[in-house]
Amino acid sequence: MFANPLSLVIWTPIVAGLLVLATGGDQRAPLARWLALAGGVLGFLVSLPLFTQFDNLHGGMQFVENMPWIESLGINYHLGVDGISMLFIVLNSFTTLMVILAGWEVIQKRTAQYMAAFLIMSGLINGAFAALDAILFYVFFEGMLIPMYLIIGVWGGPRRVYASIKFFLYTLLGSLLMLVAFIYLYFQAGNSFDIQAFQALKQIPMQVQILLFIAFFLSFAVKVPMWPVHTWLPDAHVEAPTGGSMVLAAITLKIGAYGFLRFALPIVPDASIELAPIMIGLSLVAVVYIGLVALVQTDMKKLVAYSSISHMGFVTLGMFLFTGSQMNAWAVEGALVQMVSHGFVSAAMFFCIGVMYDRVHSRNIADYGGVANKMPIFAAFMMLFGMANSGLPATSGFVGEFMVIMGAVQVNFLVAALAATTLIFGAAYTLWMYKRVIFGDVNNHHVEEMKDVNKREFLILVILAVTVLGMGLYPQLFVEKMHLSVNELIAHVAQSKL
Amino acid sequence: MNWADLNLMPALPEMFLLGALSVILILDLFIPDAKRGITYALSLLTLLVCAVIQVSTFEPFATITLSGMFVDDPLSDIVKVAMYGVTALVLVYTRQYVKDRGLFKGEYFTLTLFALLGMNLMVSASNFVSLYLGLELLSLSLYSLIALQRESGRAIEAAMKYFVLGALASGLLLYGVSMVYGATGSLELAKVAQAIASGSANQTLLVFGLVFIVAGLAFKLGAVPFHMWVPDVYQGSSTAMTLMIGAAPKLAAFVFVIRILVQGLGEMVADWQGMLVILAVLSMAIGNLTAIAQTNLKRMLAYSTISHMGFLLLGLIAGNAEGYSAALFYVIVYVLTSLAGFGILLGLSRAGFECETLDDLKGLNGRNSWYALLMLLALFSMAGIPPLAGFYAKFAVIQSIVNINLLWLAIVAVMMSLIGAFYYLRVVKVMYFDDVQDHSPITISGDMKLILSLNAIALLVLGMMPERLIAMCVEAMQQSLVIL
């Protein structure tokens, strides 16, 4: 079992997390930190072979592992990745490492539990991306709520209790209906929970397809989050500690979008096409309206949280652009690139805010001003990430948005025009915030006392900057991995199941 | 009676239990209070020997003996072994608690064992008479156990309520049984089933009888609208007795229901299915919604029990072997989970202090992160969040009702478990997010700490590898249901 690379990426962080938890109280915090770092590094290293050994020319699932798990209930331990899910496993393992570094000396209270929660969650997230059995997926998908609930609630800000319970219940609401959908599909697919068997199902009446789509929609739209079920996200982000925000934005939102690709689109393609106009509408609302909402935020974290919703609107937009029954290849790949890119950029933005918060203990834009005078190195890095967040060419943020807009132009010009407004709004809210926080004169003693980044922070910033630039300059590295899988998906969705 | 045919082997564990119980009862008279530990040890030993006998005489088929009064089948075996284990855990968890309250007396142990004997009889009865005898032996022992705390007004009140309502429920049940007897001419479950199948029985009379029987059973299970006694008794009794009522008797009551509804009145499945649907929906809804309003943990767990009984009924509603085995798995997991939850409450109580409100758990993670983690596992298991055992229990019963196309009921069930998640989360919130108020050290004896830890970790292990237990439940149910 542990010889398989996928089992390894799931269980390495979980075991490491349990070891960290076993170190106990805060008197042994240094040990817990180093152990967590070792676990994070190891978790990242074992995920690398997935990327390097992935066969770009080989369709279908790779690194497959399948064995019976709960035979009485028809559940298998079935793992495998294609070019889509593999990228997110690597991204997640990378982000976990960054999170552990980001929380290094910032977290002084219950350090071991903090680090353990992130490591365990990392394993669960990897499991969700690797699972090919619907219930196995569900177990990982739901299981990650427990550590996230604790992360927000224990180490969060003043309204953390409200935010954590809201986060938990919102997510649970959606996923429970999906569970019923899975059980229904189990009997349709001849007593199998295999996701590929679900996808291979033929002849599902439209009515049933629509109901199934709604079940999937409620589950994944909450996670993405799409307007109007997005309200948990700003609360959760604002109250979560820096690391929590990084993981939330970089990874857990992607699981929602991934869910659409893995479940909704291939299992109920006709309902997806039928309801695509609604999905496009909701996505555009997210892009435009939430972009405007972001503009008026006074809290930096909230601003980036809203910007995440707006960017994720782009992702769902890209997935539901149909010409006839044909998904748009540009748009789907653009959505995927946008997902990976947003993973890096949003993690970087939240980390930057965390760096300032650790010094001033405020997230209010008004409490800052003139930070560049005191933290020049930091200001330069944040400039780069801000540019990436607003989609500047040569950064990763540009590639995905550009591809989605290209796709949209082919499908419907009006949609493309509305979507393209993000380039304006994105630049507006990001750069305006940047101007107010970083430039200008130092106007209070808190900023006066700020010190520039230390070595640890510098290291994280450099790593994130390299990846953001790397993806912007050479996106081919990622795109070639997903190319075949995306084409297979498009071919599959094009076949009607009516 | 033909004495040569009398086969006592199937009832060996019960006979041993009765013998050992009598010995303990007499021996205890000569043991001074300071050495009461001997009685405790003897009781545990009795449970161990019973379990050994049960396992070593296991046979994968049903044997009916004692003139059709008693049946020994895999279902009864698996449940009895579980009950011995559960009773042993209860004794271990409550030892310190009852000592602190001056209840560490011989009566405590003998009454517990008498209750167990009653439960064994309920589980193994194949005749309405023996079923009723078992039920009454259990109930009378429980009433007196609650009333043992005789200087506490609340406990006496709880015992009184339990007694009056319990007697009423027994009355309803007997009334229903008398009608079934009138219609079929027999009290033996197998003959009742035959008579109904042959179509010679008076249908009107049978259905009337069924209504009273279902009402009586719902009382015993604590399903809405026959649930009113549950919160009062749970809250009023001392936590040790609450644990006693909430653990093994649920297992026995479940098999009791299976014996009557499935083995005796199985032909009338279409009639009782509808009634159970109403009971299940109401139990899940009222149990979960009312639990939200509670600040007393014992009362909250009482309402949570009511909702769990609603889920349990879902498995019965399915009306097939898969559903019944899902329900059996559910009840075993539920009992294991509530043992862990109440075990923590018992451990946190001490002489003169009852840990029973939400505030008493404030900042538990800061006081002792290990116990907080154990409680966390128990709570998330009750809420049905994977990867804990409670998830598979809920999953299995929901799967069984989707299988019979009751999709709407499945959706109601999952929505109710969403509501349920809220109050479990609130307890987690109190333990993890709030600051410590009570700084007094937690003293839990080494053996209890070990067993409590194993108990809670079992929920996680069962969540990772539930296959063995589920397969056992399925097999036991299949082997037991074929014969009658």
Coordinates of C-alpha atoms in Angstrom, one line a residue, chain A:
Chain A
M1 CA 0.0 0.0 0.0
F2 CA 2.7 2.4 0.9
A3 CA 4.7 1.7 -2.2
N4 CA 2.3 3.6 -4.3
P5 CA 3.2 7.3 -4.7
L6 CA -0.4 8.3 -4.2
S7 CA -0.8 6.5 -0.9
L8 CA 2.5 8.0 0.1
V9 CA 1.4 11.6 -0.6
I10 CA -1.7 11.0 1.5
W11 CA -0.3 9.2 4.5
T12 CA 3.1 10.8 4.9
P13 CA 1.7 14.2 6.1
I14 CA -1.0 12.5 8.2
V15 CA 1.6 10.3 10.0
A16 CA 3.9 13.3 10.4
G17 CA 1.0 15.3 11.8
L18 CA 0.2 12.6 14.4
L19 CA 3.9 12.6 15.4
V20 CA 3.8 16.3 15.8
L21 CA 0.7 16.1 17.8
A22 CA 2.4 13.6 20.1
T23 CA 5.1 16.1 21.0
G24 CA 2.5 17.6 23.4
G25 CA 2.5 21.0 25.0
D26 CA 4.1 24.3 24.2
Q27 CA 7.3 23.6 26.2
R28 CA 8.4 21.3 23.4
A29 CA 7.3 23.7 20.6
P30 CA 10.7 24.0 18.9
L31 CA 10.7 20.2 18.5
A32 CA 7.2 20.3 17.1
R33 CA 8.2 23.0 14.6
W34 CA 11.2 21.1 13.3
L35 CA 9.3 17.9 13.1
A36 CA 6.5 19.6 11.2
L37 CA 9.0 21.1 8.8
A38 CA 10.5 17.7 8.2
G39 CA 7.0 16.3 7.6
G40 CA 6.2 19.2 5.2
V41 CA 9.5 18.7 3.3
L42 CA 9.0 15.0 3.1
G43 CA 5.4 15.4 2.0
F44 CA 6.5 17.8 -0.8
L45 CA 9.3 15.5 -1.9
V46 CA 7.1 12.4 -2.2
S47 CA 4.7 14.5 -4.3
L48 CA 7.4 15.4 -6.8
P49 CA 7.6 12.0 -8.5
L50 CA 3.9 12.5 -9.5
F51 CA 5.0 15.5 -11.5
T52 CA 8.2 14.2 -12.9
Q53 CA 7.1 10.7 -13.7
F54 CA 3.7 11.7 -15.1
D55 CA 3.3 10.5 -18.6
N56 CA 2.0 13.3 -20.7
L57 CA 1.1 11.1 -23.6
H58 CA -0.9 8.6 -21.7
G59 CA -4.5 9.3 -21.2
G60 CA -6.7 8.1 -18.4
M61 CA -5.6 7.6 -14.8
Q62 CA -2.1 7.0 -13.7
F63 CA -0.5 5.7 -10.5
V64 CA -3.7 3.7 -10.0
E65 CA -4.1 1.7 -6.8
N66 CA -7.3 -0.2 -6.2
M67 CA -8.2 -2.6 -3.4
P68 CA -11.3 -3.5 -1.5
W69 CA -11.9 -1.4 1.6
I70 CA -15.4 -1.8 2.9
E71 CA -16.8 -4.6 0.8
S72 CA -20.1 -4.8 2.6
L73 CA -20.9 -1.3 1.6
G74 CA -19.3 -1.5 -1.8
I75 CA -16.5 1.0 -1.1
N76 CA -13.0 0.6 -2.5
Y77 CA -9.7 2.2 -1.7
H78 CA -9.3 3.3 -5.3
L79 CA -6.7 6.0 -6.1
G80 CA -5.4 7.5 -9.3
V81 CA -4.6 10.8 -10.9
D82 CA -4.9 12.4 -14.3
G83 CA -3.2 15.5 -15.6
I84 CA -5.8 17.7 -13.7
S85 CA -5.7 16.3 -10.2
M86 CA -2.0 15.6 -10.2
L87 CA -1.2 19.3 -10.4
F88 CA -3.3 20.1 -7.4
I89 CA -1.7 17.4 -5.2
V90 CA 1.7 19.0 -6.0
L91 CA 0.4 22.5 -5.4
N92 CA -1.1 21.4 -2.1
S93 CA 2.0 19.7 -0.8
F94 CA 3.9 22.9 -1.8
T95 CA 1.5 25.2 0.0
T96 CA 1.6 23.1 3.1
L97 CA 5.3 23.6 3.3
M98 CA 4.9 27.3 2.9
V99 CA 2.2 27.4 5.6
I100 CA 4.5 25.6 8.1
L101 CA 7.2 28.1 7.4
A102 CA 4.8 31.0 7.6
G103 CA 3.6 30.0 11.0
W104 CA 7.1 29.3 12.4
E105 CA 7.4 31.9 15.2
V106 CA 4.1 33.6 14.6
I107 CA 2.2 30.8 16.3
Q108 CA 3.1 30.7 20.0
K109 CA -0.1 29.2 21.3
R110 CA -0.5 25.4 21.0
T111 CA 2.1 25.2 18.3
A112 CA 2.1 21.4 18.0
Q113 CA -1.7 21.3 17.4
Y114 CA -1.4 24.0 14.8
M115 CA 1.2 22.3 12.8
A116 CA -0.4 18.9 13.2
A117 CA -3.7 20.3 12.0
F118 CA -2.2 21.6 8.8
L119 CA -0.2 18.4 8.1
I120 CA -3.3 16.2 8.6
M121 CA -5.3 18.5 6.5
S122 CA -2.7 18.3 3.7
G123 CA -3.0 14.6 3.6
L124 CA -6.8 14.7 3.5
I125 CA -6.7 17.2 0.7
N126 CA -4.3 15.0 -1.3
G127 CA -6.7 12.2 -0.7
A128 CA -9.6 14.1 -2.0
F129 CA -7.8 14.9 -5.3
A130 CA -6.5 11.3 -5.7
A131 CA -9.7 9.4 -4.8
L132 CA -11.4 7.5 -7.6
D133 CA -14.1 6.1 -5.3
A134 CA -16.9 8.4 -4.6
I135 CA -17.2 7.6 -0.9
L136 CA -13.4 7.6 -0.4
F137 CA -13.5 11.1 -2.0
Y138 CA -16.3 12.0 0.4
V139 CA -14.5 10.8 3.4
F140 CA -11.5 13.0 2.6
F141 CA -13.7 15.9 1.5
E142 CA -15.6 16.0 4.8
G143 CA -12.7 14.9 6.9
M144 CA -10.8 18.1 6.1
L145 CA -13.6 20.1 7.8
I146 CA -12.4 19.0 11.2
P147 CA -8.9 20.4 11.1
M148 CA -10.0 23.5 9.3
Y149 CA -12.7 24.1 11.8
L150 CA -10.2 23.9 14.6
I151 CA -7.7 26.1 12.8
I152 CA -10.1 28.9 12.3
G153 CA -11.6 28.5 15.7
V154 CA -8.5 28.2 17.9
W155 CA -6.0 30.5 16.2
G156 CA -8.4 32.9 14.5
G157 CA -9.4 36.5 15.2
P158 CA -12.1 38.0 17.4
R159 CA -15.2 36.6 15.5
R160 CA -13.6 33.2 15.0
V161 CA -16.4 31.2 16.6
Y162 CA -19.0 32.6 14.3
A163 CA -16.8 32.2 11.2
S164 CA -15.7 28.6 12.0
I165 CA -19.2 27.3 12.7
K166 CA -20.5 29.1 9.6
F167 CA -17.8 27.6 7.5
F168 CA -18.5 24.1 8.8
L169 CA -22.2 24.1 8.4
Y170 CA -22.2 25.8 5.0
T171 CA -19.8 23.2 3.7
L172 CA -21.6 20.3 5.3
L173 CA -25.0 21.4 3.9
G174 CA -23.8 21.0 0.4
S175 CA -21.9 17.9 0.8
L176 CA -24.6 15.9 2.5
L177 CA -26.9 16.3 -0.5
M178 CA -24.0 15.1 -2.6
L179 CA -23.8 12.0 -0.4
V180 CA -27.4 11.1 -1.2
A181 CA -26.6 11.7 -4.9
F182 CA -23.6 9.3 -4.6
I183 CA -25.8 6.6 -3.0
Y184 CA -28.4 7.0 -5.7
L185 CA -25.7 6.7 -8.4
Y186 CA -24.3 3.6 -6.6
F187 CA -27.5 1.7 -7.4
Q188 CA -27.7 3.1 -10.9
A189 CA -24.1 2.0 -11.6
G190 CA -24.7 -1.6 -10.6
N191 CA -23.6 -1.4 -6.9
S192 CA -20.4 0.5 -7.5
F193 CA -19.1 3.7 -6.0
D194 CA -16.4 4.0 -8.7
I195 CA -16.3 7.5 -10.1
Q196 CA -15.3 6.2 -13.5
A197 CA -18.4 3.9 -13.4
F198 CA -20.5 6.9 -12.6
Q199 CA -19.0 8.7 -15.5
A200 CA -19.6 5.7 -17.8
L201 CA -23.3 5.6 -16.9
K202 CA -25.5 5.9 -20.0
Q203 CA -29.1 7.1 -20.4
I204 CA -29.9 9.3 -17.4
P205 CA -33.2 11.1 -18.0
M206 CA -32.9 14.9 -18.0
Q207 CA -35.0 15.4 -14.8
V208 CA -32.7 13.1 -12.9
Q209 CA -29.6 14.7 -14.4
I210 CA -30.9 18.1 -13.2
L211 CA -31.5 16.9 -9.7
L212 CA -28.0 15.3 -9.6
F213 CA -26.5 18.5 -10.9
I214 CA -28.2 20.5 -8.2
A215 CA -26.8 18.2 -5.5
F216 CA -23.3 18.5 -7.0
F217 CA -23.8 22.3 -7.4
L218 CA -24.8 22.8 -3.8
S219 CA -21.8 20.9 -2.6
F220 CA -19.2 22.4 -4.9
A221 CA -20.5 25.9 -5.4
V222 CA -20.3 26.4 -1.6
K223 CA -16.7 25.3 -1.7
V224 CA -15.6 27.4 -4.8
P225 CA -17.5 29.6 -3.6
M226 CA -19.8 30.9 -6.2
W227 CA -22.1 33.9 -5.7
P228 CA -24.6 33.8 -3.8
V229 CA -23.3 31.1 -1.5
H230 CA -20.0 32.8 -1.0
T231 CA -20.7 34.6 2.3
W232 CA -18.8 32.2 4.5
L233 CA -15.6 32.9 2.7
P234 CA -14.9 36.5 3.8
D235 CA -15.8 35.6 7.3
A236 CA -13.6 32.6 7.4
H237 CA -10.7 34.3 5.7
V238 CA -10.7 37.3 7.9
E239 CA -10.8 35.3 11.1
A240 CA -8.4 32.5 10.1
P241 CA -4.7 32.8 10.9
T242 CA -2.4 33.5 8.0
G243 CA -1.7 29.8 7.3
G244 CA -5.4 29.0 7.4
S245 CA -6.1 31.7 4.8
M246 CA -3.3 30.5 2.6
V247 CA -4.6 26.9 2.5
L248 CA -8.2 28.0 2.2
A249 CA -7.5 30.2 -0.8
A250 CA -4.8 28.2 -2.4
I251 CA -6.3 24.7 -2.1
T252 CA -9.7 24.1 -0.6
L253 CA -11.4 26.5 -3.0
K254 CA -9.9 24.5 -5.8
I255 CA -11.5 21.3 -4.6
G256 CA -14.9 22.8 -5.4
A257 CA -13.9 23.7 -9.0
Y258 CA -12.2 20.3 -9.3
G259 CA -15.5 18.7 -8.2
F260 CA -17.3 20.3 -11.1
L261 CA -14.7 18.8 -13.5
R262 CA -14.7 15.4 -11.9
F263 CA -18.3 14.9 -11.0
A264 CA -20.8 17.4 -12.4
L265 CA -19.6 17.8 -16.0
P266 CA -18.8 14.1 -16.8
I267 CA -21.6 12.5 -14.9
V268 CA -24.4 14.7 -15.9
P269 CA -23.2 16.4 -19.1
D270 CA -26.7 17.2 -20.5
A271 CA -27.8 19.0 -17.4
S272 CA -24.5 20.8 -17.3
I273 CA -25.2 22.1 -20.8
E274 CA -28.8 22.9 -20.0
L275 CA -27.8 24.9 -16.9
A276 CA -24.7 26.4 -18.3
P277 CA -26.3 29.8 -18.9
I278 CA -27.1 30.0 -15.2
M279 CA -23.6 29.0 -14.3
I280 CA -22.2 31.6 -16.6
G281 CA -24.5 34.2 -15.2
L282 CA -23.5 33.4 -11.6
S283 CA -19.8 33.4 -12.6
L284 CA -20.1 36.8 -14.2
V285 CA -21.8 38.1 -11.1
A286 CA -18.9 36.9 -9.1
V287 CA -16.4 38.4 -11.5
V288 CA -18.1 41.8 -11.8
Y289 CA -20.1 42.4 -8.7
I290 CA -17.7 40.8 -6.3
G291 CA -14.9 42.7 -8.0
L292 CA -16.7 45.9 -7.2
V293 CA -17.3 44.7 -3.6
A294 CA -13.6 44.1 -3.2
L295 CA -13.0 47.7 -4.3
V296 CA -14.7 49.2 -1.2
Q297 CA -13.2 46.9 1.5
T298 CA -11.3 48.6 4.3
D299 CA -9.9 45.3 5.6
M300 CA -7.0 44.0 3.6
K301 CA -7.8 40.3 4.2
K302 CA -11.4 40.8 3.3
L303 CA -10.3 42.6 0.1
V304 CA -8.1 39.6 -0.9
A305 CA -10.9 37.2 0.1
Y306 CA -13.3 39.0 -2.3
S307 CA -10.7 39.1 -5.0
S308 CA -10.5 35.3 -4.6
I309 CA -14.2 34.9 -5.2
S310 CA -13.9 37.1 -8.2
H311 CA -11.0 35.0 -9.6
M312 CA -12.8 31.8 -8.9
G313 CA -15.7 33.2 -10.9
F314 CA -13.3 33.1 -13.8
V315 CA -12.6 29.5 -13.2
T316 CA -16.3 28.4 -13.2
L317 CA -16.9 30.6 -16.2
G318 CA -14.2 28.8 -18.1
M319 CA -15.7 25.4 -17.3
F320 CA -19.2 26.1 -18.5
L321 CA -18.5 27.8 -21.9
F322 CA -20.2 25.5 -24.4
T323 CA -20.5 25.7 -28.1
G324 CA -23.3 23.2 -28.8
S325 CA -22.2 20.3 -26.6
Q326 CA -18.6 21.1 -27.0
M327 CA -16.7 22.6 -24.1
N328 CA -14.2 25.2 -25.0
A329 CA -10.7 23.8 -24.8
W330 CA -9.1 27.2 -24.3
A331 CA -11.4 28.1 -21.6
V332 CA -11.1 24.9 -19.7
E333 CA -7.3 24.9 -19.8
G334 CA -7.4 28.6 -18.9
A335 CA -9.6 27.8 -15.9
L336 CA -7.1 25.2 -14.8
V337 CA -4.1 27.4 -15.2
Q338 CA -6.1 30.1 -13.3
M339 CA -6.7 27.7 -10.5
V340 CA -3.0 26.8 -10.1
S341 CA -1.9 30.3 -10.5
H342 CA -4.4 31.6 -8.0
G343 CA -3.1 29.0 -5.6
F344 CA 0.3 30.6 -5.7
V345 CA -0.8 34.2 -5.9
S346 CA -3.5 34.2 -3.2
A347 CA -1.2 32.3 -0.9
A348 CA 1.4 35.0 -1.5
M349 CA -1.1 37.8 -1.0
F350 CA -2.3 36.4 2.3
F351 CA 1.2 35.8 3.4
C352 CA 2.1 39.4 2.7
I353 CA -0.8 40.6 4.7
G354 CA 0.2 38.2 7.5
V355 CA 3.7 39.7 7.5
M356 CA 2.3 43.2 8.1
Y357 CA -0.3 41.9 10.6
D358 CA 2.4 40.3 12.7
R359 CA 4.1 43.7 13.0
V360 CA 1.1 46.0 13.5
H361 CA -1.7 43.7 14.5
S362 CA -4.2 45.3 12.3
R363 CA -5.6 44.4 8.9
N364 CA -7.2 47.9 8.4
I365 CA -5.9 49.6 5.3
A366 CA -6.3 53.0 7.1
D367 CA -3.8 51.9 9.8
Y368 CA -1.0 51.7 7.3
G369 CA 0.7 54.0 4.8
G370 CA 4.3 54.5 3.8
V371 CA 5.3 50.9 4.5
A372 CA 7.7 51.1 1.6
N373 CA 9.8 53.5 3.6
K374 CA 10.3 51.0 6.4
M375 CA 10.2 47.7 4.5
P376 CA 11.6 48.3 1.0
I377 CA 12.3 44.6 0.2
F378 CA 8.9 43.5 1.3
A379 CA 7.3 46.3 -0.7
A380 CA 9.0 45.1 -3.8
F381 CA 7.8 41.6 -3.4
M382 CA 4.3 42.6 -2.6
M383 CA 4.3 44.7 -5.8
L384 CA 5.0 41.6 -7.8
F385 CA 2.2 39.6 -6.2
G386 CA -0.2 42.6 -6.5
M387 CA 0.6 42.7 -10.2
A388 CA 0.1 39.0 -10.5
N389 CA -3.3 39.3 -8.7
S390 CA -4.4 42.0 -11.2
G391 CA -3.3 39.8 -14.1
L392 CA -0.3 41.6 -15.4
P393 CA 1.4 39.8 -18.4
A394 CA 4.5 37.8 -17.5
T395 CA 3.0 36.8 -14.2
S396 CA 1.0 33.6 -13.7
G397 CA -2.2 35.6 -13.2
F398 CA -2.2 36.8 -16.8
V399 CA -2.1 33.4 -18.5
G400 CA -5.3 31.9 -17.1
E401 CA -7.4 35.0 -17.5
F402 CA -6.2 35.5 -21.0
M403 CA -7.0 32.0 -22.0
V404 CA -10.5 32.1 -20.5
I405 CA -11.3 35.4 -22.2
M406 CA -10.0 33.9 -25.5
G407 CA -12.4 31.1 -25.1
A408 CA -15.2 33.3 -24.1
V409 CA -14.7 35.5 -27.3
Q410 CA -15.2 32.3 -29.4
V411 CA -18.5 31.5 -27.6
N412 CA -20.1 34.8 -26.9
F413 CA -18.7 38.3 -27.2
L414 CA -20.8 39.9 -24.5
V415 CA -19.7 37.3 -22.0
A416 CA -16.1 37.9 -22.9
A417 CA -16.5 41.6 -22.6
L418 CA -18.0 41.4 -19.2
A419 CA -15.4 38.9 -18.1
A420 CA -12.7 41.2 -19.3
T421 CA -13.7 43.9 -16.9
T422 CA -11.9 41.9 -14.3
L423 CA -8.7 43.2 -15.7
I424 CA -9.8 46.7 -14.8
F425 CA -11.4 45.9 -11.5
G426 CA -8.6 43.5 -10.4
A427 CA -6.0 46.2 -11.1
A428 CA -8.2 48.8 -9.4
Y429 CA -8.7 47.1 -6.1
T430 CA -5.3 45.5 -5.8
L431 CA -3.3 48.5 -6.8
W432 CA -5.4 51.0 -4.9
M433 CA -4.9 48.9 -1.8
Y434 CA -1.2 48.7 -2.5
K435 CA -1.0 52.4 -3.0
R436 CA -2.7 53.2 0.3
V437 CA -0.8 50.7 2.3
I438 CA 2.7 50.8 0.9
F439 CA 3.2 54.3 -0.6
G440 CA 2.8 57.7 0.9
D441 CA 4.2 59.1 4.1
V442 CA 4.6 57.2 7.3
N443 CA 1.7 58.5 9.3
N444 CA 1.7 56.6 12.5
H445 CA 4.1 55.2 15.0
H446 CA 3.1 51.6 14.3
V447 CA 4.4 51.8 10.8
E448 CA 7.4 53.8 12.1
E449 CA 8.4 50.8 14.1
M450 CA 8.1 48.2 11.4
K451 CA 11.1 46.1 10.5
D452 CA 11.8 44.6 7.1
V453 CA 11.4 40.9 6.5
N454 CA 13.6 38.4 8.3
K455 CA 15.4 35.5 6.6
R456 CA 12.4 33.1 7.0
E457 CA 10.0 35.5 5.5
F458 CA 12.4 36.4 2.7
L459 CA 12.8 32.8 1.8
I460 CA 9.1 32.3 1.5
L461 CA 8.7 35.4 -0.6
V462 CA 11.5 34.4 -2.9
I463 CA 10.0 30.9 -3.5
L464 CA 6.6 32.2 -4.2
A465 CA 7.9 35.0 -6.5
V466 CA 9.9 32.4 -8.5
T467 CA 6.9 30.2 -9.0
V468 CA 4.6 33.1 -9.9
L469 CA 7.1 34.4 -12.5
G470 CA 7.9 30.9 -13.7
M471 CA 4.3 30.1 -14.4
G472 CA 3.8 33.4 -16.2
L473 CA 6.9 33.0 -18.4
Y474 CA 6.6 29.3 -19.1
P475 CA 3.1 28.0 -18.6
Q476 CA 3.7 25.2 -21.0
L477 CA 5.2 23.2 -18.2
F478 CA 1.8 22.9 -16.5
V479 CA -0.4 23.0 -19.6
E480 CA 1.3 20.1 -21.3
K481 CA 0.6 17.9 -18.3
M482 CA -3.1 18.6 -18.4
H483 CA -3.6 18.8 -22.1
L484 CA -4.6 15.2 -22.8
S485 CA -6.8 14.9 -19.8
V486 CA -8.7 18.0 -20.7
N487 CA -9.2 16.7 -24.3
E488 CA -10.5 13.4 -22.9
L489 CA -12.9 15.3 -20.6
I490 CA -14.2 17.4 -23.5
A491 CA -14.7 14.3 -25.6
H492 CA -16.6 12.6 -22.8
V493 CA -18.8 15.6 -22.0
A494 CA -19.7 15.9 -25.7
Q495 CA -21.5 12.6 -25.7
S496 CA -25.1 13.0 -24.6
K497 CA -26.5 10.7 -22.0
L498 CA -30.1 11.2 -22.8

